[in-house]
Short mmCIF file of C-alpha atoms in Angstrom, two decimals:
data_model
loop_
_atom_site.label_atom_id
_atom_site.label_comp_id
_atom_site.label_asym_id
_atom_site.label_seq_id
_atom_site.Cartn_x
_atom_site.Cartn_y
_atom_site.Cartn_z
CA MET A 1 9.57 16.51 103.27
CA ALA A 2 9.78 13.00 103.33
CA ASN A 3 5.93 13.18 103.87
CA LYS A 4 4.89 14.76 101.23
CA LEU A 5 1.76 13.45 99.08
CA ILE A 6 3.00 11.28 96.21
CA SER A 7 -0.28 12.30 94.45
CA GLN A 8 1.21 16.09 94.91
CA ILE A 9 4.25 15.81 92.99
CA GLY A 10 4.07 16.20 89.29
CA LEU A 11 4.11 12.70 88.80
CA PRO A 12 2.25 10.91 85.31
CA THR A 13 -1.01 10.24 86.60
CA SER A 14 -0.48 6.87 85.04
CA MET A 15 2.41 6.72 87.63
CA ALA A 16 0.51 7.96 90.61
CA ASN A 17 -1.91 5.70 90.60
CA ILE A 18 0.45 3.65 90.30
CA PHE A 19 1.95 4.40 93.37
CA ALA A 20 -1.44 5.00 95.09
CA ALA A 21 -3.04 1.05 94.60
CA ARG A 22 0.09 0.04 96.42
CA SER A 23 -0.66 2.02 98.95
CA ILE A 24 2.72 4.04 98.04
CA LEU A 25 1.00 7.18 99.37
CA THR A 26 3.87 9.74 100.26
CA ALA A 27 7.85 10.08 99.06
CA LYS A 28 9.16 8.47 102.41
CA ASP A 29 6.78 4.89 101.44
CA ALA A 30 8.82 5.15 98.08
CA LEU A 31 12.34 6.38 99.03
CA SER A 32 12.19 3.90 102.17
CA MET A 33 12.55 0.91 99.17
CA THR A 34 15.33 -0.62 96.64
CA GLU A 35 14.82 0.42 92.76
CA PHE A 36 14.99 -3.25 92.07
CA GLU A 37 11.85 -3.85 95.77
CA LEU A 38 9.86 -0.98 93.69
CA MET A 39 10.12 -2.93 90.11
CA ALA A 40 8.97 -6.55 92.16
CA LEU A 41 5.88 -4.41 93.24
CA LEU A 42 4.76 -1.91 91.27
CA ASP A 43 5.32 -3.94 88.27
CA VAL A 44 7.09 -2.11 85.66
CA ASP A 45 9.95 -1.65 84.07
CA LEU A 46 13.54 -0.55 86.25
CA ASP A 47 13.83 2.31 83.95
CA GLU A 48 10.24 3.86 84.95
CA VAL A 49 11.01 2.94 87.96
CA LYS A 50 14.25 5.78 87.64
CA SER A 51 12.34 7.92 86.28
CA ALA A 52 9.99 7.58 89.61
CA VAL A 53 12.46 7.69 91.84
CA SER A 54 14.36 10.61 90.36
CA HIS A 55 11.37 13.24 90.13
CA ILE A 56 10.86 11.82 93.94
CA SER A 57 13.71 13.03 95.14
CA ALA A 58 13.78 16.27 92.77
CA MET A 59 10.52 17.10 94.81
CA VAL A 60 11.30 16.32 98.56
CA CYS A 61 14.66 17.81 98.39
CA PRO A 62 14.77 21.20 99.00
CA PRO A 63 16.68 23.33 97.28
CA PRO A 64 19.65 25.97 99.11
CA GLN A 65 17.78 29.31 99.79
CA THR A 66 19.35 33.20 100.16
CA ALA A 67 18.57 34.92 103.42
CA LEU A 68 16.84 37.28 100.86
CA SER A 69 13.89 34.21 100.64
CA LEU A 70 13.94 33.42 103.63
CA MET A 71 12.62 36.96 104.94
CA GLU A 72 10.45 37.70 101.93
CA ASP A 73 8.61 33.53 103.35
CA GLN A 74 8.24 34.73 106.51
CA VAL A 75 7.14 38.37 105.60
CA HIS A 76 4.51 35.82 103.77
CA GLU A 77 4.27 33.62 106.68
CA PHE A 78 3.32 36.42 109.42
CA SER A 79 0.60 37.78 106.91
CA PHE A 80 -1.03 34.88 106.55
CA GLY A 81 0.23 31.47 108.11
CA HIS A 82 -2.03 32.34 112.37
CA PHE A 83 -4.46 31.39 113.25
CA PRO A 84 -6.32 34.12 115.81
CA THR A 85 -7.84 33.37 118.88
CA LEU A 86 -9.32 36.46 118.74
CA LEU A 87 -7.87 37.61 122.38
CA ARG A 88 -6.68 39.87 120.80
CA GLY A 89 -3.07 40.73 123.40
CA LEU A 90 -2.03 37.48 122.52
CA ASP A 91 -2.19 38.05 118.67
CA ASP A 92 -0.23 40.08 118.20
CA ALA A 93 1.95 39.11 120.75
CA LEU A 94 2.50 35.55 118.26
CA CYS A 95 2.19 38.14 114.98
CA GLY A 96 -1.71 36.65 113.69
CA GLY A 97 -2.03 33.70 116.72
CA ILE A 98 -1.80 30.64 116.87
CA PRO A 99 1.43 30.19 114.21
CA PHE A 100 0.43 27.04 111.13
CA GLY A 101 2.70 24.46 110.84
CA SER A 102 3.42 24.38 114.90
CA LEU A 103 2.55 22.63 117.42
CA THR A 104 1.65 24.85 120.30
CA GLU A 105 1.34 23.49 123.54
CA VAL A 106 -1.20 24.68 126.79
CA VAL A 107 0.11 24.28 129.55
CA GLY A 108 -1.11 24.26 133.68
CA PRO A 109 -3.38 23.02 136.69
CA ALA A 110 -6.28 21.50 136.20
CA GLY A 111 -8.68 24.17 136.74
CA VAL A 112 -7.66 27.46 134.62
CA GLY A 113 -9.02 27.16 131.60
CA LYS A 114 -6.67 24.75 129.07
CA THR A 115 -9.89 23.20 127.24
CA GLN A 116 -11.94 26.31 127.65
CA PHE A 117 -9.13 27.56 124.95
CA CYS A 118 -9.72 24.77 123.08
CA LEU A 119 -13.31 24.93 123.14
CA LYS A 120 -12.46 28.59 121.82
CA LEU A 121 -10.69 27.55 119.16
CA SER A 122 -12.27 24.75 117.92
CA LEU A 123 -15.85 26.73 116.81
CA LEU A 124 -13.13 29.25 115.47
CA ALA A 125 -12.06 26.56 113.16
CA ALA A 126 -15.16 25.75 112.62
CA LEU A 127 -18.11 28.53 112.41
CA PRO A 128 -17.83 29.86 108.50
CA SER A 129 -16.00 32.24 107.14
CA SER A 130 -18.94 35.11 106.77
CA PHE A 131 -18.80 35.02 110.72
CA GLY A 132 -15.27 34.99 110.74
CA GLY A 133 -14.62 31.46 111.31
CA LEU A 134 -11.66 29.22 109.23
CA ASP A 135 -14.81 27.25 108.13
CA GLY A 136 -13.11 23.96 107.79
CA ARG A 137 -12.69 20.90 109.87
CA VAL A 138 -11.25 20.20 113.02
CA ILE A 139 -10.00 17.03 114.81
CA TYR A 140 -11.40 16.76 119.16
CA VAL A 141 -8.43 14.54 120.61
CA ASP A 142 -10.03 14.18 124.07
CA THR A 143 -8.00 11.99 126.43
CA GLU A 144 -10.12 12.80 129.86
CA ALA A 145 -13.64 13.17 128.17
CA LYS A 146 -13.90 16.55 128.58
CA PHE A 147 -15.17 17.52 126.16
CA SER A 148 -18.51 18.82 125.30
CA PRO A 149 -20.81 19.95 122.83
CA GLN A 150 -23.21 22.18 124.95
CA ARG A 151 -20.18 24.25 126.29
CA ILE A 152 -18.83 24.58 122.41
CA ILE A 153 -23.02 26.20 121.60
CA GLU A 154 -22.85 27.65 124.58
CA ILE A 155 -19.00 29.62 123.84
CA GLY A 156 -20.51 29.96 119.91
CA ILE A 157 -23.73 31.80 120.84
CA ASN A 158 -22.11 34.39 123.95
CA SER A 159 -19.22 35.28 120.97
CA PHE A 160 -21.12 35.29 118.12
CA PRO A 161 -25.20 36.67 118.71
CA GLN A 162 -25.75 36.38 115.40
CA ILE A 163 -25.24 33.01 114.80
CA ALA A 164 -28.33 32.21 117.06
CA ASN A 165 -30.22 33.65 115.18
CA ALA A 166 -28.95 32.21 111.81
CA VAL A 167 -30.68 29.18 110.52
CA GLY A 168 -28.94 25.76 110.33
CA VAL A 169 -25.09 27.15 111.58
CA LEU A 170 -24.75 26.21 114.54
CA LYS A 171 -25.12 22.43 113.58
CA GLU A 172 -23.62 23.02 111.43
CA ILE A 173 -20.44 24.23 112.86
CA ALA A 174 -21.18 21.10 115.64
CA GLY A 175 -21.20 18.94 111.97
CA ARG A 176 -17.27 19.87 112.03
CA ILE A 177 -15.97 18.74 115.07
CA GLU A 178 -14.83 15.13 114.90
CA VAL A 179 -13.87 14.61 118.57
CA MET A 180 -11.94 11.55 119.09
CA ARG A 181 -11.36 9.86 122.32
CA PRO A 182 -8.36 6.78 121.77
CA SER A 183 -7.89 4.81 125.05
CA SER A 184 -4.04 4.55 124.40
CA LEU A 185 -0.80 5.88 122.73
CA ASP A 186 -0.83 3.95 120.42
CA GLU A 187 -4.22 3.72 119.42
CA PHE A 188 -4.43 7.69 119.35
CA MET A 189 -1.09 7.19 116.63
CA GLU A 190 -2.14 5.12 113.97
CA SER A 191 -5.74 7.46 114.42
CA LEU A 192 -3.48 9.61 113.43
CA ARG A 193 -1.34 7.47 110.64
CA LYS A 194 -4.31 7.04 109.59
CA ILE A 195 -6.46 10.96 109.59
CA ARG A 196 -2.76 11.80 108.25
CA VAL A 197 -3.58 12.00 104.44
CA GLN A 198 -6.30 14.48 105.70
CA LEU A 199 -4.06 16.10 107.47
CA LEU A 200 -1.58 16.63 104.53
CA ARG A 201 -4.42 17.71 101.76
CA ARG A 202 -5.35 20.37 104.23
CA GLN A 203 -8.60 18.88 104.49
CA VAL A 204 -8.68 19.54 108.97
CA LYS A 205 -8.34 23.28 109.87
CA LEU A 206 -7.36 22.46 113.26
CA LEU A 207 -5.85 18.85 115.00
CA VAL A 208 -6.49 19.47 119.46
CA ILE A 209 -5.41 16.96 121.32
CA ASP A 210 -6.58 17.51 125.14
CA SER A 211 -4.94 16.49 126.99
CA VAL A 212 -1.24 14.83 125.54
CA ALA A 213 0.20 14.40 129.16
CA ALA A 214 -3.26 11.29 129.72
CA LEU A 215 -1.63 9.74 126.82
CA PHE A 216 1.76 9.27 128.05
CA SER A 217 0.78 8.45 131.97
CA GLY A 218 -0.88 5.77 130.41
CA GLU A 219 2.64 4.48 130.05
CA ASN A 220 5.46 4.84 132.53
CA ASN A 221 4.46 6.71 135.83
CA ASP A 222 7.95 8.64 136.59
CA LYS A 223 8.59 12.33 136.07
CA GLU A 224 10.50 11.87 132.71
CA ILE A 225 9.65 10.07 130.00
CA ARG A 226 12.74 7.37 130.32
CA GLY A 227 13.78 3.77 129.74
CA SER A 228 12.61 1.74 127.45
CA HIS A 229 9.88 3.79 126.02
CA GLN A 230 12.06 7.06 125.84
CA HIS A 231 12.35 6.16 122.45
CA SER A 232 9.50 5.41 121.27
CA HIS A 233 7.35 8.29 122.87
CA GLY A 234 10.20 10.41 120.80
CA CYS A 235 9.32 9.16 117.96
CA SER A 236 5.67 9.28 118.14
CA LEU A 237 6.53 13.45 119.28
CA SER A 238 8.61 13.91 116.46
CA TYR A 239 5.84 12.40 114.15
CA LEU A 240 3.54 14.34 115.66
CA LYS A 241 5.91 17.67 115.09
CA SER A 242 6.68 16.95 111.53
CA ILE A 243 2.54 15.82 111.11
CA ALA A 244 2.26 19.90 111.88
CA GLU A 245 5.22 20.97 109.85
CA LEU A 246 4.76 19.57 107.02
CA SER A 247 0.51 19.44 106.55
CA ARG A 248 0.53 23.39 107.54
CA THR A 249 -2.17 21.84 110.14
CA PRO A 250 -2.14 23.91 113.91
CA ILE A 251 -2.07 21.56 116.46
CA VAL A 252 -2.39 22.64 119.73
CA VAL A 253 -2.02 20.07 122.89
CA THR A 254 -2.40 20.69 126.31
CA ASN A 255 -0.51 18.69 129.21
CA GLN A 256 -0.62 18.84 132.36
CA VAL A 257 2.29 19.75 135.06
CA ARG A 258 3.66 17.50 138.32
CA GLY A 259 5.03 19.40 141.73
CA GLN A 260 8.75 20.05 142.28
CA THR A 261 10.73 18.96 145.16
CA ARG A 262 10.47 22.20 147.31
CA CYS A 263 7.16 22.16 146.23
CA GLU A 264 5.94 18.26 147.81
CA VAL A 265 2.95 18.64 149.44
CA LEU A 266 0.85 19.58 145.61
CA GLN A 267 1.24 16.34 143.43
CA TYR A 268 -1.50 15.30 140.93
CA SER A 269 -3.70 12.18 140.81
CA PHE A 270 -2.45 11.05 137.30
CA GLN A 271 1.12 10.54 138.56
CA GLY A 272 -0.31 8.04 141.08
CA LEU A 273 0.13 9.98 143.96
CA GLN A 274 -1.46 11.33 146.73
CA ALA A 275 -2.04 15.33 147.66
CA ASN A 276 -0.62 16.28 151.19
CA HIS A 277 -2.60 18.52 153.16
CA THR A 278 0.09 19.56 155.53
CA ARG A 279 1.17 22.45 156.90
CA SER A 280 3.45 25.21 154.30
CA SER A 281 2.06 28.63 153.24
CA ASP A 282 3.17 26.83 150.15
CA ALA A 283 -0.16 24.71 150.41
CA GLU A 284 -2.02 27.51 149.80
CA GLU A 285 0.31 28.79 146.04
CA CYS A 286 2.81 25.89 144.96
CA HIS A 287 4.83 26.37 142.07
CA VAL A 288 4.71 23.45 139.27
CA VAL A 289 6.31 22.71 135.90
CA PRO A 290 4.71 20.82 133.11
CA ALA A 291 4.53 17.68 133.06
CA LEU A 292 6.62 15.01 130.71
CA GLY A 293 9.83 16.35 130.56
CA ILE A 294 12.59 18.45 128.17
CA GLN A 295 12.72 15.74 125.46
CA TRP A 296 9.00 16.85 124.42
CA ALA A 297 10.18 20.21 125.89
CA HIS A 298 11.81 20.49 122.91
CA CYS A 299 8.90 19.45 120.38
CA VAL A 300 6.44 22.39 120.74
CA THR A 301 7.22 25.36 119.24
CA ILE A 302 4.37 27.16 121.23
CA ARG A 303 4.89 26.92 124.97
CA LEU A 304 1.33 29.38 126.67
CA ILE A 305 1.16 28.83 131.05
CA PHE A 306 -2.21 28.60 132.41
CA GLU A 307 -1.91 29.92 136.19
CA ALA A 308 -4.05 30.57 138.95
CA HIS A 309 -2.63 33.07 141.08
CA SER A 310 -3.52 33.85 145.19
CA GLY A 311 -7.17 35.25 145.05
CA ASN A 312 -8.22 33.10 141.67
CA ASN A 313 -6.44 35.59 139.62
CA LYS A 314 -5.59 33.94 136.21
CA TRP A 315 -3.07 35.06 133.78
CA MET A 316 -1.54 33.36 130.27
CA LYS A 317 1.63 33.42 129.64
CA ILE A 318 3.78 33.02 126.26
CA ALA A 319 6.92 31.40 127.63
CA LYS A 320 7.92 29.88 124.70
CA SER A 321 7.91 31.08 121.13
CA PRO A 322 10.03 32.55 117.75
CA LEU A 323 8.19 35.51 117.98
CA SER A 324 6.90 37.06 120.52
CA ALA A 325 9.23 37.54 124.29
CA PRO A 326 7.86 36.07 126.87
CA LEU A 327 5.07 37.93 128.34
CA THR A 328 1.70 37.95 131.00
CA PHE A 329 -1.50 38.76 130.84
CA PRO A 330 -4.65 38.54 133.05
CA TYR A 331 -7.30 36.99 131.82
CA THR A 332 -10.77 35.55 133.03
CA ILE A 333 -13.14 32.93 132.46
CA ASP A 334 -16.99 33.60 131.33
CA SER A 335 -19.84 32.32 129.17
CA ALA A 336 -17.50 33.49 126.00
CA GLY A 337 -14.70 31.10 126.97
CA ILE A 338 -10.92 32.69 128.03
CA SER A 339 -11.01 35.99 127.96
CA LEU A 340 -7.97 39.33 128.52
CA LEU A 341 -8.49 41.30 131.23
CA SER A 342 -5.95 43.16 129.08
CA ASN A 343 -4.43 43.35 126.01
CA ASN A 344 -0.76 44.92 127.45
CA GLY A 345 0.94 41.91 128.40
CA VAL A 346 3.82 42.02 131.31
CA THR A 347 7.36 41.29 130.07
CA LEU A 348 8.89 38.59 132.46
CA ILE A 349 12.58 37.69 133.43
CA GLY A 350 14.41 34.77 135.41
CA PRO A 351 12.93 31.70 136.49
CA ASP A 352 8.96 32.89 136.57
CA ILE A 353 8.94 32.52 132.50
CA ASN A 354 9.12 28.67 133.04
CA LEU A 355 7.63 28.05 136.64
CA ILE A 356 3.47 27.83 136.91
CA ARG A 357 1.25 29.01 140.42
CA SER A 358 -1.14 26.42 141.49
CA GLN A 359 -4.33 26.97 144.03
CA GLY A 360 -5.19 23.51 143.26
CA HIS A 361 -8.70 24.22 144.43
CA THR A 362 -10.72 26.67 142.30
CA VAL A 363 -12.33 25.20 139.00
CA PHE A 364 -14.42 26.65 136.70
CA TYR A 365 -15.80 24.41 133.60
CA GLY A 366 -14.05 21.81 134.13
CA ASN A 367 -10.71 22.35 132.68
#
């Protein structure tokens, strides 16, 4: 609630305009200052400042709710607060799709279809409502230069053949997807602060970060976020989570993987290590775990794991969700993007929920 826009909390227009003119845009901006500091900055008398602060405080402090009202809100959220992926088994398990206002992570090794999944979601978010889309803008943060506009068009034509003959629709879709390529975490955070007003005003229907691990890996080479960078990285993750919750924008991020100690035969280049192709049957299929460690894992609401089994079989796991039991679905990658081979998920128990199987040598359509 602290990031709620002052322009949206019912202050008199004249006072709201004064706050905006002084670049005090959110409740947090206003409440982080003393009344005397605000009086000097806004150039208004103390009574007006006290009245404004009192109103802002009342609006951002949520009132208590009964268990019944929370349950009713949850039913409404299940009905209207999800972004359908059009993967029926996944949407059914998540009560309608990816929940608005959440961080959804797609994690897996290279070549399993993480970027393909994000491209399909971007298409659906930008697709006009007359074709079943969200009819909105998309911000795609492409940290590894893997975004392909040609692939977006290919997925669109093969998923919705009718748009190929609709005049101007493909161009309209492409114009709604804004691609950003920050070179560092600091540059990304600065960009996020610049677009936060657009997010908070719900002008953006989807934010994709592909991949979040690439932003952090340039600043530390360890398996976990630790040391002197831990606090700043923790703040970055918390800020990203708060933007998702306050704007009700679905934020989808991809994450890379790292090898476990018992699987040292498979390493990934983003760790600065070389692959070790030694003997061992595990060289063909190894267990890996998500990068960025436990702090990041606690930030995400939904964790989807994409993995490759022997024989080029691919499986999508719902490894973490407040809405679904751990399930896994077989899938394939084709001209229309990601497609489930079965809508009936297989229930998972034990350590297999969080472990990731990887063959490391099969690549389809990039990442």
